[in-house]
Amino acid sequence: MPESPADGTAAAGTGANTQATATTQQQQPAAQQPQATPAQTPQTQQEVDRIVLNYLNQKGYRQAETALKREANLLTLEEQAAALAAKDKETTGTATPAGPPQPTHDKNEMGDPDAYDQAYSSLRRWIENSLDLYKPELMSVLFPLFLHSYLNLVNRGLKEQASKFMTGYKSDHLEMHSQDIARLATITDAQHIKENELAQMYKTNKYNLRMAPVSFELLIAFLQDNKFIVLLRIVNQHVNIQVGAAAAGEDEVIGIAGHGTHQLATFNQQSVVLGQMPPDAAFREQIEQTLKEEEALAGGDTIMNGETPTSLLEEYKKVKTEAGVDSPSRDDVPLPPYKGSDIQAEIEALRDSRKRVALGPSSLPSICAYTFHNTQENINCVTVSEDATMMAAGFSESYVRLWSLNGEKLRGFRSNFNPAHIHDSNDLNRVKEKKGAESKKLIGHAGPVFGASFSPDNKYLITCSEDKSARLWSTSTLTNLVCYKGHNYPVWDVDFGPQGFYFATASHDRTARLWSCDHIYPLRIFAGHLSDVDVVKFHPNSKYVVTGSSDKTSRLWDVQRGTCVRVFTGHVGAIQAIAMSPDGRMMASAGDDRSIQLWDLGSGKRMKKMTGHQGTIYSLDFSQDGSILVSGSADCTVRAWDVKKEGSQGGAGHRILQDDREGTATGSANGTVASSPVLAQGHGQGALGTGATAAAMERLNKKGLQTGPLESDDHLATFPTKRTPIYKVQFTKRNLCLAIGAFSGN
């Protein structure tokens, strides 16, 4: 018979409702255990015990008699009280008055009032240092342990320890459970627990969790090895851990059924300012003056059909943004003074908006695809400048390669020049190479390059690497200007702010950091994710930064305060891609779970879930009017999605096979191609209901046709490549979609 530890064991079943238990057992050798015969019944066994007790009493073996009574559960209430009083007298020298037996506690709990604090802090520290693969599941058990530890301390009358415990650890759970913690923190007496409905709900109902078998075994083994009986008792009495993955179609309940345990809505009610940042008054006047001068010199333009267009000045007056109620102040994000190049860039953006193509469900974007050959194993990241004149890619060989896309040659410095002789742009041009090239290598990093981003004016390129640093490059001189060091581990992603002065990085050290080009140290550190921060994006008004992490969440951070103001949960895999709508009201996230989730930044709620990709999604981008979203994936496709169409929170409403026949690829005038069997949208007469949907999916599974998630109703088109996973999708100012990938021979 296997021997169990004397301080606690954990029994785990194999069913869907496996529950962790912690019990104290004493094992006896098999030869010494009484063997009950079929003729014996519990009543005859009790009579035998009585006969033995009488024999021991007659012989005067008092200790043996008491031990047998205790072993056979034959002690009366008075005898139990007397035994407790004698035990207290031996340990403390004072006897407790006889009376009904009192609730007993573990000796560690009785002897050390700080047992809960020590056990909880050790478990918390162990989870923090655990592998990222198991950390999210292990973190979920901390809240019920925290809650019941606090209630137990209050129930025992340890007010000082309870207050210290609540103050020390409540900050870990405020994001998810702020309402419950606020109500339970007012409980300071055992009588309050009896009168508080929320406390009684937690005391009388088990907290439901789901864990993978490995995570569950690690947790129980840690509690047992460290003899944290106080926590094992809570797990046994108040937590229901379901081991294994949820069955298909199972409605998974986390927390207590019927109670909104995850209260992110309260945390996400923090005020945010999502409007566009208004331009500086002097900057706006300067642009208007420049436009007037250009119109006076040009004397009017004509467009292709011979009609006179609206002047740029009139268009600028229509589209210029004024400070609104939800617009940030320019003091919220300090910026350097504007330059003459900023004025020209604003005018060029105005010209691009005039030539912008209107997109929608009936007018899908044109896609220009760039394919890298012989680089599939080495290329890590790729980006294109906003005006689509340059492209940069980072490689595993620790270098960055820059390409010119507009036909102009890239010219670096000659090797034999004296920097002291350069005083103006003419001197700079004289020391440049006479013959340029279409691409140039930028060498400086000491490890693989994982992220790159162009500044809005295309003058600079920022890159990040495994060498824990970010480097700023000049696109005109093709030289490295600054090396930014601050992260403790590899840096996965980098993004320039809309104004070009700030940039943000995301790292393996579970933080994102805010930098400015004129400081070599970070201005803000955004800490809160439980795992790697894989992707980072600026909000269009520069006041916020959005991060996506391997902990399956994304967060919105205030760059001024450095605090998290929104948490978005719902993905079941690491988040690899994030996109912000041009108006700053929506955010899209995607990643390893092959789904795209659209979020309302104002409320923090998910607007809808879009499915259809059959591989990891690497990149997302909104069209300039925010009506179309495009995505690039490892399944070698670019897909277009309808942002404006209302969708289901649960991702319902899919295209389902209408019959049992295997479909064929169909095309239309706009070049869309179905990459899966013919799927029909469930609308109007004859639409498939829930039962028909389930039946159709069952037929797909039986025939082996259903290899990935079904396409949601928001899906507009699929643009397949031959064998090229798409690493980057990006809209230009005129709504041309650029797609970039590396050809794969497999």
Steps between C-alpha positions, in 0.01 A plus 500: 500500500654841404583712797358853524678789675377563849454874449266488201421327178327601176259261340433566134249312288488466129155638428404845382426615851826393662534672834813567701480373855735519798443249781709377791536127514691249711592179330552172686690201374272255329585227755380719788174614347192319638348269243121506502330173421181484301312398816599818683284807476572853626284418806689177589832679442390767747413230755849355460648845565290529816620161627863601444439833675355323803801270511742795487300682768511201733874460452559873560646578156359856491715636216430200279130530579497870404698432181256228395202723570652773288586257220152344505323840532344395833594811702206688652475879471615538862798271442599692185482831687705356786762370256529844336530667841775259604685566173479877549622462860803307382590757234411829672484409869138618530187295464202613295158468657312187407225542243402398147791425267631803307597505129857384458762642264825374360785536744688732261193718469446511877862555590579762233243773424708590192463151348259626234725790404809280478328227299325740263809713436709187430239367256472840333877524457518144367231572239676821395815298425322209333504429128287732287319194361342427838497843660154625386329185633695504826426870552127428490514311831646795689173692533295231682801429724538870575130543570456203732829565679374848587161371614665231714723756669197718575304201627779417745502855635844587360399849387852637473625209287183511285540872433868456414417208271228694316717811459802305383342289227174659385678695225565169319126448446353849459484477121285187496317514835485863610134495607527185712819619670345838582203329669699233683762745626232652727470169690700523823313267737379140499142621542537707183580185304171344609304812402677576169325335203809510278716335765239231558476439126874436481491287816212279385589464129812358341711715272527331157831492316641306207862387477711281278612179675861620522402832658277325753768251598761775537271700728409212730859375513624846601243535778572151631878525482496824695234371745269797438206330671308826537489540121438132431197516729361796302556319169322195638203679653438800276654438155379268225784445253393332177802331347528483122374694200135595471288271285370632169197718554539495878405823671803555719433676830792671670434618854163450666207420273257791479748751641700738280835405643712667233404865544712660230211728409559696820875531439437599138277790605802725551469814292697506175547774241480346154446804275754628251763737628422846358778668299685794642334830406821648359565180306150511348541865397834422339347220293215722383748770401712250306194368317398853401845567358504174303156569351607849400806365320320206336203701379260205538510131414282270296425137553476225241140566391567869449311623806656749735571333835432642841803692617726337760443795729125444501547130562740569785250730667241222478713219638709686758435374848393723783536425868200296613366382831700178479811647338823496700682816589825565320659523845412135565759389244781758479637528147793693348431811288376431147734535203458598137506134397197440726303756301587336168412157643157626607436642152605173336264309730221735390575426134496126573162527669362664185608196295396243758289209376172443682479142629209291620337157471429566132836668431782284631859623518763439237798310640862536396702203625878492555661157530843425647679199355763284670443677832218304660723361776679828572257791471340600830316828431417739220350849479422765238513877533171691503556642150604153371840624378715275723489153648709357783540142621678350800692174471632232731857584388478817715469749217226719353454538126344814354339517152394792283156444344473818290802445272736736682837356592608479862832677548714453806819679604833444333752332725760779481335820622555729794184577701654831613473632143121456483316826573184491284298278268728575204804373689296193599413420139864533393619229740228254398556219254469603137327179400235374736321167520141382525569348843745551783603303806483669839742325736514570872287255697664209679206260466201416279284802414134447595328838442525812283301820455538811284443849637204683340735733308710202375821657629562235764466128551484340844585130544512259794694182556580201714799699629254680738537833318324725251694697239411819315615522137509793261343414164689784328850415624435125559684517832415405856435809712402372848493171688227481767559254786263429787332166451637196681408245232445488121277771353225357278332807349536875455265771374550870419237740631275694259700818564834328451663622819407208728526127446406193705660158539369159612723241661545149636539657847118537510511879471447763234693826516451851370799688356572833338763537231699753703535282813699178523296373796127411503248761615237248616494130583166325447498193728203272560501223240559147626709393202694637202371822345503401133360804322457874571308774317443871558154653515443756220497790750832387659348504850471121530693186415341159439690179572429135417650217699553125516279502810206523254406856599553845355517822700459873444754717684497872576840635396474800733432301819655170395195307625270246339150636425353209302542122503364293211450127561349237274776351288603141565849539353789745494425836333730565204332792320323822598350777287343835598219657297590843354238675717642338816170346610565132420778250535542161331711218641594156367758230541553131561131416549430594134218737590473878473327685782374855462491718813333827595771698678250726672315226688767231485243251368541261211293605200530175306717204414599420142620157394616340177880482507654155531839611631658748738413860412813714472371844400188720496421844361196726456417690184530878521127543568492207744234303310718209382747290695761284326701219658804299400555148624720193500231327290642692199194724456399862534142540615270803504238554772199727534555710812165681493285189483356406836624165624430258781701516821555130488602495135174334392357545155725303266487388144400131499496239224160478339537134399734206527689570178857619514508854366726652236678832506282779369607842375336830423580821322688640795736201511382347824562128541350255746779296655270237653191303387214712365350676799168677494392777730212415731260784417141530385272213411654159554772629729663229705414506869709388793406134457575507129829674569604226742392233252695664219812525715462134596484405131814707437688329780396151386612567144825661612415829329494718811867571572465848649252749639202592287486841337291750693246720325737797519739334256498676164771337291802272502809581294719187493867476413680193370720416797573837660407561865407866536706678767378856446189673364481877480275760337653802330352849534304437180356166622725271297569188704859374512561137594849365569613142559781252451460213254502161669616195309295266721 
